[in-house]
PDB file of C-alpha atoms and ligand atoms in Angstrom:
ATOM      1  CA  MET I  87      80.096  54.512 -63.674  1.00  0.00           C
ATOM      2  CA  SER I  88      77.579  53.498 -61.036  1.00  0.00           C
ATOM      3  CA  ARG I  89      78.862  52.009 -57.801  1.00  0.00           C
ATOM      4  CA  THR I  90      75.983  49.703 -57.012  1.00  0.00           C
ATOM      5  CA  LEU I  91      76.922  46.856 -54.709  1.00  0.00           C
ATOM      6  CA  ARG I  92      74.361  44.101 -54.244  1.00  0.00           C
ATOM      7  CA  VAL I  93      74.720  42.988 -50.638  1.00  0.00           C
ATOM      8  CA  ALA I  94      73.088  40.273 -48.527  1.00  0.00           C
ATOM      9  CA  ALA I  95      72.530  40.032 -44.792  1.00  0.00           C
ATOM     10  CA  ALA I  96      72.548  36.293 -44.059  1.00  0.00           C
ATOM     11  CA  GLN I  97      70.650  35.981 -40.799  1.00  0.00           C
ATOM     12  CA  LEU I  98      71.088  32.838 -38.704  1.00  0.00           C
ATOM     13  CA  GLY I  99      68.429  31.235 -36.562  1.00  0.00           C
ATOM     14  CA  PRO I 100      69.479  29.574 -33.311  1.00  0.00           C
ATOM     15  CA  ILE I 101      72.678  27.570 -32.904  1.00  0.00           C
ATOM     16  CA  HIS I 102      72.275  25.269 -29.914  1.00  0.00           C
ATOM     17  CA  LEU I 103      75.059  24.050 -27.623  1.00  0.00           C
ATOM     18  CA  ALA I 104      74.801  20.594 -29.152  1.00  0.00           C
ATOM     19  CA  ASP I 105      75.173  21.833 -32.749  1.00  0.00           C
ATOM     20  CA  SER I 106      78.533  21.019 -34.326  1.00  0.00           C
ATOM     21  CA  ARG I 107      80.714  23.412 -36.354  1.00  0.00           C
ATOM     22  CA  ALA I 108      80.103  21.157 -39.374  1.00  0.00           C
ATOM     23  CA  GLN I 109      76.327  21.641 -39.054  1.00  0.00           C
ATOM     24  CA  VAL I 110      76.769  25.408 -38.770  1.00  0.00           C
ATOM     25  CA  ILE I 111      79.095  25.592 -41.786  1.00  0.00           C
ATOM     26  CA  LYS I 112      76.490  23.677 -43.809  1.00  0.00           C
ATOM     27  CA  ARG I 113      73.937  26.363 -42.939  1.00  0.00           C
ATOM     28  CA  LEU I 114      76.396  29.168 -43.791  1.00  0.00           C
ATOM     29  CA  LEU I 115      77.078  27.501 -47.140  1.00  0.00           C
ATOM     30  CA  ALA I 116      73.340  27.290 -47.884  1.00  0.00           C
ATOM     31  CA  LEU I 117      72.956  31.003 -47.083  1.00  0.00           C
ATOM     32  CA  LEU I 118      75.991  31.816 -49.237  1.00  0.00           C
ATOM     33  CA  GLU I 119      74.453  29.922 -52.186  1.00  0.00           C
ATOM     34  CA  GLU I 120      71.156  31.742 -51.690  1.00  0.00           C
ATOM     35  CA  ALA I 121      72.880  35.123 -51.591  1.00  0.00           C
ATOM     36  CA  HIS I 122      74.792  34.225 -54.750  1.00  0.00           C
ATOM     37  CA  ALA I 123      71.577  33.169 -56.495  1.00  0.00           C
ATOM     38  CA  ALA I 124      70.147  36.558 -55.492  1.00  0.00           C
ATOM     39  CA  GLY I 125      73.031  38.233 -57.345  1.00  0.00           C
ATOM     40  CA  CYS I 126      75.021  39.448 -54.314  1.00  0.00           C
ATOM     41  CA  ARG I 127      78.778  40.172 -54.284  1.00  0.00           C
ATOM     42  CA  LEU I 128      79.052  40.562 -50.524  1.00  0.00           C
ATOM     43  CA  VAL I 129      77.324  38.590 -47.763  1.00  0.00           C
ATOM     44  CA  VAL I 130      77.319  39.596 -44.096  1.00  0.00           C
ATOM     45  CA  PHE I 131      77.060  36.794 -41.526  1.00  0.00           C
ATOM     46  CA  PRO I 132      76.374  37.428 -37.791  1.00  0.00           C
ATOM     47  CA  GLU I 133      78.591  37.967 -34.743  1.00  0.00           C
ATOM     48  CA  LEU I 134      79.983  34.673 -33.310  1.00  0.00           C
ATOM     49  CA  ALA I 135      78.442  32.923 -36.300  1.00  0.00           C
ATOM     50  CA  LEU I 136      80.092  29.536 -35.733  1.00  0.00           C
ATOM     51  CA  THR I 137      78.755  28.689 -32.263  1.00  0.00           C
ATOM     52  CA  THR I 138      75.922  29.285 -29.868  1.00  0.00           C
ATOM     53  CA  PHE I 139      76.129  32.639 -28.045  1.00  0.00           C
ATOM     54  CA  PHE I 140      78.354  31.058 -25.387  1.00  0.00           C
ATOM     55  CA  PRO I 141      78.782  34.188 -23.164  1.00  0.00           C
ATOM     56  CA  ARG I 142      75.350  33.270 -21.755  1.00  0.00           C
ATOM     57  CA  TRP I 143      76.966  30.247 -20.031  1.00  0.00           C
ATOM     58  CA  TRP I 144      79.211  30.481 -16.959  1.00  0.00           C
ATOM     59  CA  SER I 145      82.329  28.328 -17.058  1.00  0.00           C
ATOM     60  CA  GLU I 146      85.594  28.329 -15.142  1.00  0.00           C
ATOM     61  CA  ASP I 147      87.091  25.585 -17.263  1.00  0.00           C
ATOM     62  CA  GLN I 148      89.403  27.369 -19.725  1.00  0.00           C
ATOM     63  CA  ALA I 149      89.551  24.348 -22.038  1.00  0.00           C
ATOM     64  CA  GLU I 150      85.753  24.289 -22.223  1.00  0.00           C
ATOM     65  CA  ILE I 151      85.703  28.042 -22.996  1.00  0.00           C
ATOM     66  CA  ASP I 152      88.497  27.768 -25.558  1.00  0.00           C
ATOM     67  CA  ALA I 153      86.534  25.136 -27.472  1.00  0.00           C
ATOM     68  CA  TYR I 154      84.250  27.977 -28.685  1.00  0.00           C
ATOM     69  CA  PHE I 155      87.250  29.826 -30.171  1.00  0.00           C
ATOM     70  CA  GLU I 156      89.024  29.508 -33.540  1.00  0.00           C
ATOM     71  CA  THR I 157      92.802  29.265 -33.485  1.00  0.00           C
ATOM     72  CA  GLU I 158      93.059  29.476 -37.286  1.00  0.00           C
ATOM     73  CA  MET I 159      90.997  31.342 -39.854  1.00  0.00           C
ATOM     74  CA  PRO I 160      90.388  29.597 -42.125  1.00  0.00           C
ATOM     75  CA  GLY I 161      90.817  26.357 -40.216  1.00  0.00           C
ATOM     76  CA  PRO I 162      89.894  22.859 -41.366  1.00  0.00           C
ATOM     77  CA  GLU I 163      86.203  23.354 -40.510  1.00  0.00           C
ATOM     78  CA  THR I 164      85.808  26.838 -42.006  1.00  0.00           C
ATOM     79  CA  GLN I 165      87.897  26.169 -45.143  1.00  0.00           C
ATOM     80  CA  PRO I 166      84.863  24.927 -47.171  1.00  0.00           C
ATOM     81  CA  LEU I 167      83.174  28.317 -46.664  1.00  0.00           C
ATOM     82  CA  PHE I 168      86.245  30.166 -47.932  1.00  0.00           C
ATOM     83  CA  ASP I 169      86.609  27.748 -50.876  1.00  0.00           C
ATOM     84  CA  ARG I 170      82.987  28.009 -51.985  1.00  0.00           C
ATOM     85  CA  ALA I 171      82.887  31.805 -51.604  1.00  0.00           C
ATOM     86  CA  LYS I 172      85.987  32.060 -53.811  1.00  0.00           C
ATOM     87  CA  GLU I 173      84.468  29.718 -56.422  1.00  0.00           C
ATOM     88  CA  LEU I 174      81.334  31.875 -56.467  1.00  0.00           C
ATOM     89  CA  GLY I 175      83.351  35.117 -56.505  1.00  0.00           C
ATOM     90  CA  MET I 176      81.686  36.371 -53.333  1.00  0.00           C
ATOM     91  CA  GLY I 177      83.115  38.387 -50.499  1.00  0.00           C
ATOM     92  CA  PHE I 178      81.934  37.960 -46.927  1.00  0.00           C
ATOM     93  CA  TYR I 179      81.961  39.280 -43.350  1.00  0.00           C
ATOM     94  CA  LEU I 180      82.183  36.597 -40.667  1.00  0.00           C
ATOM     95  CA  GLY I 181      82.072  36.980 -36.894  1.00  0.00           C
ATOM     96  CA  TYR I 182      83.837  34.435 -34.686  1.00  0.00           C
ATOM     97  CA  ALA I 183      85.681  34.016 -31.372  1.00  0.00           C
ATOM     98  CA  GLU I 184      89.420  34.390 -31.983  1.00  0.00           C
ATOM     99  CA  LEU I 185      92.098  32.710 -29.862  1.00  0.00           C
ATOM    100  CA  THR I 186      95.553  33.900 -30.761  1.00  0.00           C
ATOM    101  CA  GLU I 187      98.988  34.634 -29.364  1.00  0.00           C
ATOM    102  CA  GLU I 188     100.563  38.092 -29.470  1.00  0.00           C
ATOM    103  CA  ALA I 189     103.994  38.852 -28.044  1.00  0.00           C
ATOM    104  CA  GLY I 190     103.980  35.509 -26.246  1.00  0.00           C
ATOM    105  CA  LYS I 191     100.593  36.188 -24.600  1.00  0.00           C
ATOM    106  CA  VAL I 192      97.369  34.240 -25.229  1.00  0.00           C
ATOM    107  CA  ARG I 193      94.602  36.588 -26.362  1.00  0.00           C
ATOM    108  CA  HIS I 194      90.847  36.129 -26.725  1.00  0.00           C
ATOM    109  CA  PHE I 195      88.871  38.474 -28.964  1.00  0.00           C
ATOM    110  CA  ASN I 196      85.360  38.764 -30.380  1.00  0.00           C
ATOM    111  CA  THR I 197      86.410  39.220 -34.003  1.00  0.00           C
ATOM    112  CA  SER I 198      85.114  39.764 -37.519  1.00  0.00           C
ATOM    113  CA  ILE I 199      86.887  39.479 -40.833  1.00  0.00           C
ATOM    114  CA  LEU I 200      86.182  40.850 -44.285  1.00  0.00           C
ATOM    115  CA  VAL I 201      87.130  38.489 -47.108  1.00  0.00           C
ATOM    116  CA  ALA I 202      87.423  39.532 -50.771  1.00  0.00           C
ATOM    117  CA  PRO I 203      85.721  37.661 -53.653  1.00  0.00           C
ATOM    118  CA  ASP I 204      89.152  36.227 -54.574  1.00  0.00           C
ATOM    119  CA  GLY I 205      89.584  34.774 -51.075  1.00  0.00           C
ATOM    120  CA  ARG I 206      92.055  37.422 -49.899  1.00  0.00           C
ATOM    121  CA  LEU I 207      91.689  38.680 -46.319  1.00  0.00           C
ATOM    122  CA  ILE I 208      90.806  42.365 -46.641  1.00  0.00           C
ATOM    123  CA  GLY I 209      90.738  43.167 -42.948  1.00  0.00           C
ATOM    124  CA  LYS I 210      90.089  42.167 -39.390  1.00  0.00           C
ATOM    125  CA  TYR I 211      88.200  43.931 -36.593  1.00  0.00           C
ATOM    126  CA  ARG I 212      88.137  43.069 -32.866  1.00  0.00           C
ATOM    127  CA  LYS I 213      85.089  44.164 -30.856  1.00  0.00           C
ATOM    128  CA  ILE I 214      85.776  47.223 -28.724  1.00  0.00           C
ATOM    129  CA  HIS I 215      82.534  47.790 -26.788  1.00  0.00           C
ATOM    130  CA  LEU I 216      82.160  44.580 -24.760  1.00  0.00           C
ATOM    131  CA  PRO I 217      78.840  44.539 -22.896  1.00  0.00           C
ATOM    132  CA  GLY I 218      77.774  42.476 -19.903  1.00  0.00           C
ATOM    133  CA  HIS I 219      79.783  41.510 -16.830  1.00  0.00           C
ATOM    134  CA  SER I 220      82.636  39.265 -15.682  1.00  0.00           C
ATOM    135  CA  GLU I 221      81.188  37.932 -12.427  1.00  0.00           C
ATOM    136  CA  HIS I 222      78.717  35.050 -12.095  1.00  0.00           C
ATOM    137  CA  LEU I 223      75.242  36.593 -11.688  1.00  0.00           C
ATOM    138  CA  LEU I 224      73.518  33.844  -9.739  1.00  0.00           C
ATOM    139  CA  ASP I 225      70.063  35.460  -9.837  1.00  0.00           C
ATOM    140  CA  ALA I 226      70.081  36.304 -13.544  1.00  0.00           C
ATOM    141  CA  PRO I 227      68.085  34.126 -15.976  1.00  0.00           C
ATOM    142  CA  PHE I 228      71.261  33.809 -18.076  1.00  0.00           C
ATOM    143  CA  GLN I 229      74.730  35.326 -18.160  1.00  0.00           C
ATOM    144  CA  HIS I 230      76.336  37.858 -20.510  1.00  0.00           C
ATOM    145  CA  LEU I 231      80.021  37.156 -19.928  1.00  0.00           C
ATOM    146  CA  GLU I 232      81.691  39.028 -22.770  1.00  0.00           C
ATOM    147  CA  LYS I 233      83.730  40.996 -20.218  1.00  0.00           C
ATOM    148  CA  LYS I 234      85.049  37.668 -18.833  1.00  0.00           C
ATOM    149  CA  TYR I 235      85.675  35.748 -22.037  1.00  0.00           C
ATOM    150  CA  PHE I 236      87.017  38.504 -24.321  1.00  0.00           C
ATOM    151  CA  GLU I 237      89.557  41.289 -24.193  1.00  0.00           C
ATOM    152  CA  VAL I 238      88.801  44.741 -25.595  1.00  0.00           C
ATOM    153  CA  GLY I 239      89.753  44.851 -29.276  1.00  0.00           C
ATOM    154  CA  ASN I 240      93.126  46.368 -30.110  1.00  0.00           C
ATOM    155  CA  LEU I 241      92.733  47.237 -33.785  1.00  0.00           C
ATOM    156  CA  GLY I 242      90.651  50.430 -33.596  1.00  0.00           C
ATOM    157  CA  PHE I 243      87.962  51.091 -36.202  1.00  0.00           C
ATOM    158  CA  PRO I 244      89.781  50.889 -39.541  1.00  0.00           C
ATOM    159  CA  VAL I 245      88.123  51.056 -42.960  1.00  0.00           C
ATOM    160  CA  TRP I 246      89.275  49.480 -46.210  1.00  0.00           C
ATOM    161  CA  ARG I 247      88.954  50.281 -49.907  1.00  0.00           C
ATOM    162  CA  ALA I 248      86.962  47.268 -51.090  1.00  0.00           C
ATOM    163  CA  PHE I 249      83.966  46.412 -53.283  1.00  0.00           C
ATOM    164  CA  ASP I 250      84.413  49.733 -55.184  1.00  0.00           C
ATOM    165  CA  GLY I 251      83.799  51.629 -51.975  1.00  0.00           C
ATOM    166  CA  ILE I 252      85.044  52.245 -48.439  1.00  0.00           C
ATOM    167  CA  VAL I 253      84.020  49.503 -46.037  1.00  0.00           C
ATOM    168  CA  GLY I 254      84.223  49.273 -42.242  1.00  0.00           C
ATOM    169  CA  MET I 255      83.213  46.717 -39.648  1.00  0.00           C
ATOM    170  CA  CYS I 256      81.955  46.638 -36.091  1.00  0.00           C
ATOM    171  CA  ILE I 257      80.271  44.056 -33.873  1.00  0.00           C
ATOM    172  CA  CYS I 258      76.956  44.063 -32.025  1.00  0.00           C
ATOM    173  CA  ASN I 259      77.153  46.417 -29.013  1.00  0.00           C
ATOM    174  CA  ASP I 260      79.489  48.705 -31.021  1.00  0.00           C
ATOM    175  CA  ARG I 261      76.469  49.634 -33.157  1.00  0.00           C
ATOM    176  CA  ARG I 262      74.873  51.495 -30.249  1.00  0.00           C
ATOM    177  CA  TRP I 263      77.802  53.928 -29.860  1.00  0.00           C
ATOM    178  CA  PRO I 264      78.025  57.060 -32.031  1.00  0.00           C
ATOM    179  CA  GLU I 265      81.820  57.026 -31.574  1.00  0.00           C
ATOM    180  CA  THR I 266      82.076  53.725 -33.480  1.00  0.00           C
ATOM    181  CA  PHE I 267      80.466  55.198 -36.559  1.00  0.00           C
ATOM    182  CA  ARG I 268      81.970  58.666 -36.315  1.00  0.00           C
ATOM    183  CA  VAL I 269      85.526  57.293 -36.275  1.00  0.00           C
ATOM    184  CA  MET I 270      84.708  55.341 -39.455  1.00  0.00           C
ATOM    185  CA  GLY I 271      82.738  58.303 -40.828  1.00  0.00           C
ATOM    186  CA  LEU I 272      85.863  60.446 -40.493  1.00  0.00           C
ATOM    187  CA  GLN I 273      87.596  57.958 -42.804  1.00  0.00           C
ATOM    188  CA  GLY I 274      84.821  58.299 -45.390  1.00  0.00           C
ATOM    189  CA  VAL I 275      83.103  54.972 -44.719  1.00  0.00           C
ATOM    190  CA  GLU I 276      80.360  54.075 -47.205  1.00  0.00           C
ATOM    191  CA  LEU I 277      79.274  50.677 -45.905  1.00  0.00           C
ATOM    192  CA  VAL I 278      79.503  49.308 -42.365  1.00  0.00           C
ATOM    193  CA  ALA I 279      79.075  45.540 -41.998  1.00  0.00           C
ATOM    194  CA  LEU I 280      78.113  44.226 -38.582  1.00  0.00           C
ATOM    195  CA  GLY I 281      76.734  41.161 -36.869  1.00  0.00           C
ATOM    196  CA  TYR I 282      74.837  40.894 -33.592  1.00  0.00           C
ATOM    197  CA  ASN I 283      73.455  38.548 -30.908  1.00  0.00           C
ATOM    198  CA  THR I 284      70.953  40.520 -28.826  1.00  0.00           C
ATOM    199  CA  PRO I 285      69.017  38.707 -26.099  1.00  0.00           C
ATOM    200  CA  THR I 286      65.322  39.612 -26.083  1.00  0.00           C
ATOM    201  CA  GLU I 287      65.512  40.218 -22.342  1.00  0.00           C
ATOM    202  CA  ASN I 288      67.641  42.910 -20.701  1.00  0.00           C
ATOM    203  CA  ILE I 289      69.066  41.121 -17.635  1.00  0.00           C
ATOM    204  CA  HIS I 290      70.242  44.381 -16.085  1.00  0.00           C
ATOM    205  CA  HIS I 291      66.896  46.198 -16.082  1.00  0.00           C
ATOM    206  CA  PRO I 292      63.361  45.048 -16.999  1.00  0.00           C
ATOM    207  CA  GLU I 293      62.294  46.557 -20.333  1.00  0.00           C
ATOM    208  CA  PRO I 294      59.251  46.085 -22.582  1.00  0.00           C
ATOM    209  CA  VAL I 295      60.317  43.585 -25.258  1.00  0.00           C
ATOM    210  CA  HIS I 296      59.543  45.953 -28.149  1.00  0.00           C
ATOM    211  CA  LEU I 297      62.266  48.324 -26.954  1.00  0.00           C
ATOM    212  CA  ARG I 298      64.984  45.803 -27.836  1.00  0.00           C
ATOM    213  CA  MET I 299      64.078  46.007 -31.532  1.00  0.00           C
ATOM    214  CA  PHE I 300      63.423  49.743 -31.393  1.00  0.00           C
ATOM    215  CA  HIS I 301      66.860  50.436 -29.913  1.00  0.00           C
ATOM    216  CA  ASN I 302      68.484  48.030 -32.364  1.00  0.00           C
ATOM    217  CA  HIS I 303      67.126  49.935 -35.323  1.00  0.00           C
ATOM    218  CA  VAL I 304      67.072  53.504 -34.012  1.00  0.00           C
ATOM    219  CA  THR I 305      70.792  53.526 -33.179  1.00  0.00           C
ATOM    220  CA  MET I 306      71.850  52.086 -36.528  1.00  0.00           C
ATOM    221  CA  GLN I 307      69.474  54.290 -38.530  1.00  0.00           C
ATOM    222  CA  ALA I 308      70.740  57.403 -36.757  1.00  0.00           C
ATOM    223  CA  ASN I 309      74.392  56.391 -37.157  1.00  0.00           C
ATOM    224  CA  ALA I 310      73.893  55.570 -40.848  1.00  0.00           C
ATOM    225  CA  TYR I 311      72.362  59.000 -41.533  1.00  0.00           C
ATOM    226  CA  GLN I 312      74.783  60.982 -39.348  1.00  0.00           C
ATOM    227  CA  ASN I 313      77.734  59.513 -41.245  1.00  0.00           C
ATOM    228  CA  GLY I 314      76.170  59.088 -44.696  1.00  0.00           C
ATOM    229  CA  THR I 315      76.835  55.352 -44.858  1.00  0.00           C
ATOM    230  CA  TRP I 316      75.070  52.110 -45.689  1.00  0.00           C
ATOM    231  CA  VAL I 317      74.760  49.686 -42.761  1.00  0.00           C
ATOM    232  CA  VAL I 318      74.331  45.957 -43.266  1.00  0.00           C
ATOM    233  CA  ALA I 319      73.354  44.424 -39.924  1.00  0.00           C
ATOM    234  CA  THR I 320      72.884  40.698 -39.434  1.00  0.00           C
ATOM    235  CA  ALA I 321      71.419  38.935 -36.405  1.00  0.00           C
ATOM    236  CA  LYS I 322      71.807  35.508 -34.923  1.00  0.00           C
ATOM    237  CA  CYS I 323      68.368  35.102 -33.449  1.00  0.00           C
ATOM    238  CA  GLY I 324      65.562  32.903 -32.217  1.00  0.00           C
ATOM    239  CA  ALA I 325      65.751  30.766 -29.081  1.00  0.00           C
ATOM    240  CA  GLU I 326      69.128  29.096 -28.520  1.00  0.00           C
ATOM    241  CA  ASP I 327      68.511  26.301 -26.003  1.00  0.00           C
ATOM    242  CA  GLY I 328      65.421  28.231 -24.870  1.00  0.00           C
ATOM    243  CA  PHE I 329      67.094  31.681 -24.643  1.00  0.00           C
ATOM    244  CA  PRO I 330      65.492  34.049 -27.186  1.00  0.00           C
ATOM    245  CA  MET I 331      67.341  36.694 -29.200  1.00  0.00           C
ATOM    246  CA  ILE I 332      65.906  39.354 -31.490  1.00  0.00           C
ATOM    247  CA  GLY I 333      66.038  39.149 -35.286  1.00  0.00           C
ATOM    248  CA  GLY I 334      65.420  42.282 -37.338  1.00  0.00           C
ATOM    249  CA  SER I 335      68.482  41.978 -39.598  1.00  0.00           C
ATOM    250  CA  CYS I 336      68.415  44.907 -41.966  1.00  0.00           C
ATOM    251  CA  ILE I 337      70.089  46.947 -44.657  1.00  0.00           C
ATOM    252  CA  ILE I 338      69.984  50.672 -43.892  1.00  0.00           C
ATOM    253  CA  ALA I 339      70.519  53.434 -46.448  1.00  0.00           C
ATOM    254  CA  PRO I 340      72.671  56.539 -45.856  1.00  0.00           C
ATOM    255  CA  THR I 341      69.379  58.428 -45.502  1.00  0.00           C
ATOM    256  CA  GLY I 342      68.704  56.405 -42.348  1.00  0.00           C
ATOM    257  CA  GLU I 343      65.850  54.490 -43.975  1.00  0.00           C
ATOM    258  CA  ILE I 344      65.569  50.709 -43.683  1.00  0.00           C
ATOM    259  CA  ALA I 345      65.862  49.414 -47.240  1.00  0.00           C
ATOM    260  CA  ALA I 346      65.352  45.712 -46.449  1.00  0.00           C
ATOM    261  CA  GLN I 347      64.510  43.813 -43.289  1.00  0.00           C
ATOM    262  CA  ALA I 348      64.311  40.131 -42.306  1.00  0.00           C
ATOM    263  CA  LEU I 349      60.857  38.842 -41.406  1.00  0.00           C
ATOM    264  CA  THR I 350      61.731  35.648 -39.536  1.00  0.00           C
ATOM    265  CA  GLU I 351      63.830  34.606 -36.561  1.00  0.00           C
ATOM    266  CA  ASP I 352      65.500  31.876 -38.564  1.00  0.00           C
ATOM    267  CA  ASP I 353      68.047  31.386 -41.354  1.00  0.00           C
ATOM    268  CA  GLU I 354      67.067  34.051 -43.901  1.00  0.00           C
ATOM    269  CA  VAL I 355      68.770  36.037 -46.652  1.00  0.00           C
ATOM    270  CA  ILE I 356      67.782  39.612 -47.404  1.00  0.00           C
ATOM    271  CA  ALA I 357      69.406  41.503 -50.273  1.00  0.00           C
ATOM    272  CA  PHE I 358      69.566  45.047 -51.607  1.00  0.00           C
ATOM    273  CA  ASN I 359      71.331  46.997 -54.339  1.00  0.00           C
ATOM    274  CA  CYS I 360      73.336  49.487 -52.287  1.00  0.00           C
ATOM    275  CA  ASP I 361      74.149  52.569 -54.368  1.00  0.00           C
ATOM    276  CA  LEU I 362      77.400  53.683 -52.749  1.00  0.00           C
ATOM    277  CA  ASP I 363      77.112  57.052 -54.493  1.00  0.00           C
ATOM    278  CA  LEU I 364      74.022  57.761 -52.376  1.00  0.00           C
ATOM    279  CA  CYS I 365      76.424  58.415 -49.475  1.00  0.00           C
ATOM    280  CA  ASP I 366      77.836  61.405 -51.294  1.00  0.00           C
ATOM    281  CA  TYR I 367      75.044  63.959 -50.939  1.00  0.00           C
ATOM    282  CA  ILE I 368      74.692  63.366 -47.193  1.00  0.00           C
ATOM    283  CA  LYS I 369      78.463  63.718 -46.788  1.00  0.00           C
ATOM    284  CA  ARG I 370      78.493  66.881 -48.973  1.00  0.00           C
ATOM    285  CA  THR I 371      75.483  68.647 -47.447  1.00  0.00           C
ATOM    286  CA  ILE I 372      73.986  68.201 -43.973  1.00  0.00           C
ATOM    287  CA  PHE I 373      76.928  66.147 -42.650  1.00  0.00           C
ATOM    288  CA  ASN I 374      79.751  67.921 -44.432  1.00  0.00           C
ATOM    289  CA  PHE I 375      82.248  67.257 -41.648  1.00  0.00           C
ATOM    290  CA  GLU I 376      84.998  69.522 -42.972  1.00  0.00           C
ATOM    291  CA  LYS I 377      82.691  72.506 -43.090  1.00  0.00           C
ATOM    292  CA  ASN I 378      80.565  71.979 -40.001  1.00  0.00           C
ATOM    293  CA  ARG I 379      82.318  69.980 -37.262  1.00  0.00           C
ATOM    294  CA  ARG I 380      83.519  72.080 -34.322  1.00  0.00           C
ATOM    295  CA  ILE I 381      86.230  69.906 -32.816  1.00  0.00           C
ATOM    296  CA  GLU I 382      87.356  72.689 -30.482  1.00  0.00           C
ATOM    297  CA  HIS I 383      84.166  71.935 -28.511  1.00  0.00           C
ATOM    298  CA  TYR I 384      84.359  68.120 -28.570  1.00  0.00           C
ATOM    299  CA  GLY I 385      87.343  67.575 -26.252  1.00  0.00           C
ATOM    300  CA  LEU I 386      85.354  65.832 -23.496  1.00  0.00           C
ATOM    301  CA  ILE I 387      84.546  62.970 -25.845  1.00  0.00           C
ATOM    302  CA  THR I 388      88.120  61.696 -25.741  1.00  0.00           C
ATOM    303  CA  GLU I 389      89.158  63.160 -22.387  1.00  0.00           C
ATOM    304  CA  ARG I 390      86.400  61.671 -20.255  1.00  0.00           C
ATOM    305  CA  THR I 391      84.792  58.214 -20.122  1.00  0.00           C
ATOM    306  CA  GLY I 392      82.018  58.640 -17.534  1.00  0.00           C
ATOM    307  CA  VAL I 393      79.764  61.480 -16.486  1.00  0.00           C
ATOM    308  CA  VAL I 394      81.056  64.179 -14.135  1.00  0.00           C
ATOM    309  CA  LEU I 395      78.185  66.286 -12.836  1.00  0.00           C
ATOM    310  CA  PRO I 396      78.612  70.038 -12.537  1.00  0.00           C
ATOM    311  CA  PRO I 397      79.224  71.179  -8.946  1.00  0.00           C
ATOM    312  CA  LYS I 398      76.157  71.912  -6.820  1.00  0.00           C
ATOM    313  CA  SER I 399      75.748  75.634  -6.253  1.00  0.00           C
TER     314      SER I 399
HETATM  315  N1  CDV M  57      76.360  40.687 -28.194  1.00  0.00           N
HETATM  316  C1  CDV M  57      76.082  41.916 -27.753  1.00  0.00           C
HETATM  317  O1  CDV M  57      76.932  42.804 -27.807  1.00  0.00           O
HETATM  318  N2  CDV M  57      74.846  42.130 -27.242  1.00  0.00           N
HETATM  319  C2  CDV M  57      74.426  43.366 -26.655  1.00  0.00           C
HETATM  320  C3  CDV M  57      73.367  43.155 -25.603  1.00  0.00           C
HETATM  321  C4  CDV M  57      73.897  42.540 -24.387  1.00  0.00           C
HETATM  322  C5  CDV M  57      72.702  44.455 -25.203  1.00  0.00           C
HETATM  323  C6  CDV M  57      73.873  44.317 -27.699  1.00  0.00           C
HETATM  324  O2  CDV M  57      74.269  45.496 -27.668  1.00  0.00           O
HETATM  325  O3  CDV M  57      73.007  43.941 -28.491  1.00  0.00           O
END
């Protein structure tokens, strides 16, 4: 029996500071309907899909920061999305800012969830590779304060048996790291869902604009191929309050090829029939891990974080 999963990437255009959760949910519902009409069983929404990309704004007022976070999922505002998805029999990936309490301690995470077509929560992921900085960069055109507003995720990179396959999640900057995908690859992942918010400008080093899209795609295409997995990557993009972010949402095959790609920087659904069995020949041949990986030579990957140069002779 074929394991073809029709999947949508539901790209979001800008969400401005003044936009309410209710307005955003209305847009998510419209994208969900469109993905359903296109025959999809799974729809992937972006990272931090319920608000503007707030890490670009400096704030020292914890109440103001916490207003971007969800304390319940679903909560009263997100419940209509869960209800409609269940009615339509559609699963979804949703990125949001999570405010929770663990062992009596308040925690802030950049989180995604995977929800089954029957409304059941399949799994949760908390972003591990947090980019940016925690100090106020007074000379920068905008901030990237993920290191201030979020803690490093504490759930690892799990995968789940879902949608007749093996599904994993990651979030934005995670997609640039081979370790993210290899840890899921070692669990047999067949589809990685991810959302991103990538500013067009690199505030840390001037770069030609085209490199932002090139790096977005080249890392995901390489990671898809090297682990024999589908990747469904969804942007929040366009100019939020004048601050542009790249689009380029795409569905990538286990061969590393882009199977479908968004054309706009606005709300847009792209869909593709992902044949999960296509993962198999990559996993059996060129990237047969069992046969070819040489873990006795990979120790530095988990022993060392930064570069240590060899001694000068
Ligand atoms: N939201 C992100 O994680 N954005 C980063 C930017 C800052 C480079 C990204 O990797 O796209």
